Amino acid sequence: MTNSTIKETTVVKQATNAMRIAFSLKRNGVKYIFGQSNPPTVTLACSDIGIEQIGYRQENSGTYMAQAYAMCTNTIPVVTAQHGPAATLLVAGLAECLKASYPVVALVEEVSREQEEKNAFQEIDHLELFKGVAKWIKRIPIQERIEDYVDMAFKIAASGRPGPTVLLLPKDIINDTKEYAINERRSENSGVFPLDRTIADLAKIDEAADLLREAKQPFIYAGGGVISSGALNELRELQEECSIAVATTTMGKGSVDEAYPLTMGPIGYYMGKRGVSKHLKSMVQEADVILLVGNRTNQNATDSWTLLPEKAKYIHIDIDPVEIGRNYESLRLVGDAKLTLSALKESLLKKGVQKRIEARESVEKRIQLSREMHKEDMQEIYSAESGKIKVERFLYEVEKRLDDDHIIVADASISSVWNASYLKAIKNRKFIFPRGLAGLGWGLPMGMGAKIANPNKKVFCLVGDGGFGHVWSELETCKRLGIQVVVVVINNGILGYQKYAETANYGRYTNICDFSFVDHAKIAEACGVKGIKVNTINEIPAAIDEAFQSNETVVIDLFTDPNNIPPVGVMDVINN
């Protein structure tokens, strides 16, 4: 086939197997593949019909980019890899997607079928490799089933609790140069999520409404499932019309406006000294009814299962029935957050929310008082004009300059704590955190994936020097592909969370916790992007302004106090 005949899939009756895969991807809404050429025949076929390859430097970064793309578009991205060692590097990213409930389709090159179990070059058992990090792993068995298997990969990734799938592509199938009939019965686009929406049992929704309307001190604890479901409006309407306070997990940050009087903000393990929600801890623990929405009730979100009160009654909305009651026995509302929250609101309004309305003023006053107390806690740091730079002081200046629709990304570990605690989720700002497994190195690639998904929005990314060391090489990708991200590297010369946690728990720390000096601005410049060093507090405003006004990727090398302890409760013993 010539290029002129493959631009319109509707007129093509036959194609090579690689092109049939490309057509199937395009039909499922794929615009980009995150890859590094392999498998070449599929990558070239995609290019021929307008699917652009985002050429990463390493496979793990490609999966991180893909996840952020999914988080920003609610469409299913594709990441590709060669068999063997390249495939193994997908594992960490797919594991994060599985735990965080975001769909990615991984297309992995496989040795030819006639070479299986012969120690072919880089042969590995991919079915076993991906078993613990994907919802579904299958090998295309015969060319006649290509369209069927591609569609299955998308449908399974998007249905129920979203997650990654892996489709293995044997070389003898994808390298076949013959043309075969395209399966024209396959015509649907299954590349969006949620693919299906289900609502919880209406009788149980009414029961939940009774609990909430009669409660003395209820609140809603919203997790990342609210955002992936696209249920922001429904949650905000429930908050406003039914006068119920809302707190969020880290991944749920952005589901409600943090300037709103009934928003408690993010809660969990970072309610220690100078924590943004520290002064609401008693409010959380005095609650008698708690509505969990899209919330895994994991260790960090519950401060090792000590934060939420044992005697409270729980209601849990989740698409995954296994998550409901995992750690807190709950009234089970199994269903999509968007539909179920909407139905819950209608049930509450029908039954009447007078008790909630009467309590509203006192709840708002309590939240407002906590905000004022937090401002007092931060006054010394926010007003400092000299001394070592604290990350909170830097973010105070960032906050003033963020757009209402800025995309705000953090690496895992302390970077997530800083962004969650000291940047505000207001209006249409979107927050991205790698909190499924919370591994280091996600920050920059996730910022890149977010920018590819939203080329007209600004992306701010905060990373530590430990995590950034995993992915420096992707700065070259930014330069080559013109991806614009502002990356701030906390240059304190330590593996911060590890050092602080070991010190708090054991009174000493291991030798990896201290790094030798690294000049991240020079690394940026070596990759052809702008590097800015910030050594003093008075250099902060100009550096942020220059970075935000740039039309290219900028790395701010932020030299901070190595004793800048985050507001993690267990670290209060060393918090200065």
Short mmCIF file of N, CA, C and O in Angstrom, two decimals, residues 56 71 148 166 204 233 299-300 351 426 469 534:
data_model
loop_
_atom_site.label_atom_id
_atom_site.label_comp_id
_atom_site.label_asym_id
_atom_site.label_seq_id
_atom_site.Cartn_x
_atom_site.Cartn_y
_atom_site.Cartn_z
N TYR A 56 10.84 8.21 24.06
CA TYR A 56 11.46 8.36 25.37
C TYR A 56 12.91 7.89 25.34
O TYR A 56 13.36 7.26 24.39
N MET A 71 -4.25 10.53 32.85
CA MET A 71 -4.82 11.31 33.93
C MET A 71 -5.37 12.65 33.46
O MET A 71 -6.28 13.20 34.06
N ASP A 148 -9.42 -8.26 17.13
CA ASP A 148 -10.09 -8.72 18.35
C ASP A 148 -9.22 -8.48 19.58
O ASP A 148 -9.69 -7.98 20.62
N VAL A 166 -1.48 -5.69 28.80
CA VAL A 166 -0.29 -5.95 28.00
C VAL A 166 -0.66 -6.86 26.84
O VAL A 166 -1.23 -7.95 27.05
N LYS A 204 -29.52 1.18 49.08
CA LYS A 204 -28.37 1.50 49.92
C LYS A 204 -28.00 2.98 49.84
O LYS A 204 -27.51 3.56 50.82
N ASN A 233 -17.80 17.76 39.59
CA ASN A 233 -19.01 18.57 39.72
C ASN A 233 -20.00 17.93 40.68
O ASN A 233 -20.63 18.63 41.49
N GLN A 299 -2.24 3.21 53.67
CA GLN A 299 -1.47 3.56 54.86
C GLN A 299 -1.26 5.06 55.01
O GLN A 299 -1.46 5.64 56.07
N ASN A 300 -0.82 5.70 53.93
CA ASN A 300 -0.52 7.13 54.02
C ASN A 300 -1.78 7.97 54.22
O ASN A 300 -1.79 8.95 54.97
N LYS A 351 -34.94 13.88 51.11
CA LYS A 351 -35.21 13.58 52.52
C LYS A 351 -35.14 14.84 53.38
O LYS A 351 -35.74 14.89 54.46
N ILE A 426 -7.31 25.26 43.59
CA ILE A 426 -8.41 26.21 43.40
C ILE A 426 -8.78 26.27 41.93
O ILE A 426 -7.97 25.99 41.05
N GLY A 469 17.49 12.20 39.72
CA GLY A 469 18.64 11.44 39.25
C GLY A 469 18.26 10.22 38.44
O GLY A 469 19.06 9.71 37.65
N VAL A 534 19.14 28.89 41.97
CA VAL A 534 18.57 29.75 43.00
C VAL A 534 19.25 29.40 44.31
O VAL A 534 19.03 28.32 44.87
#
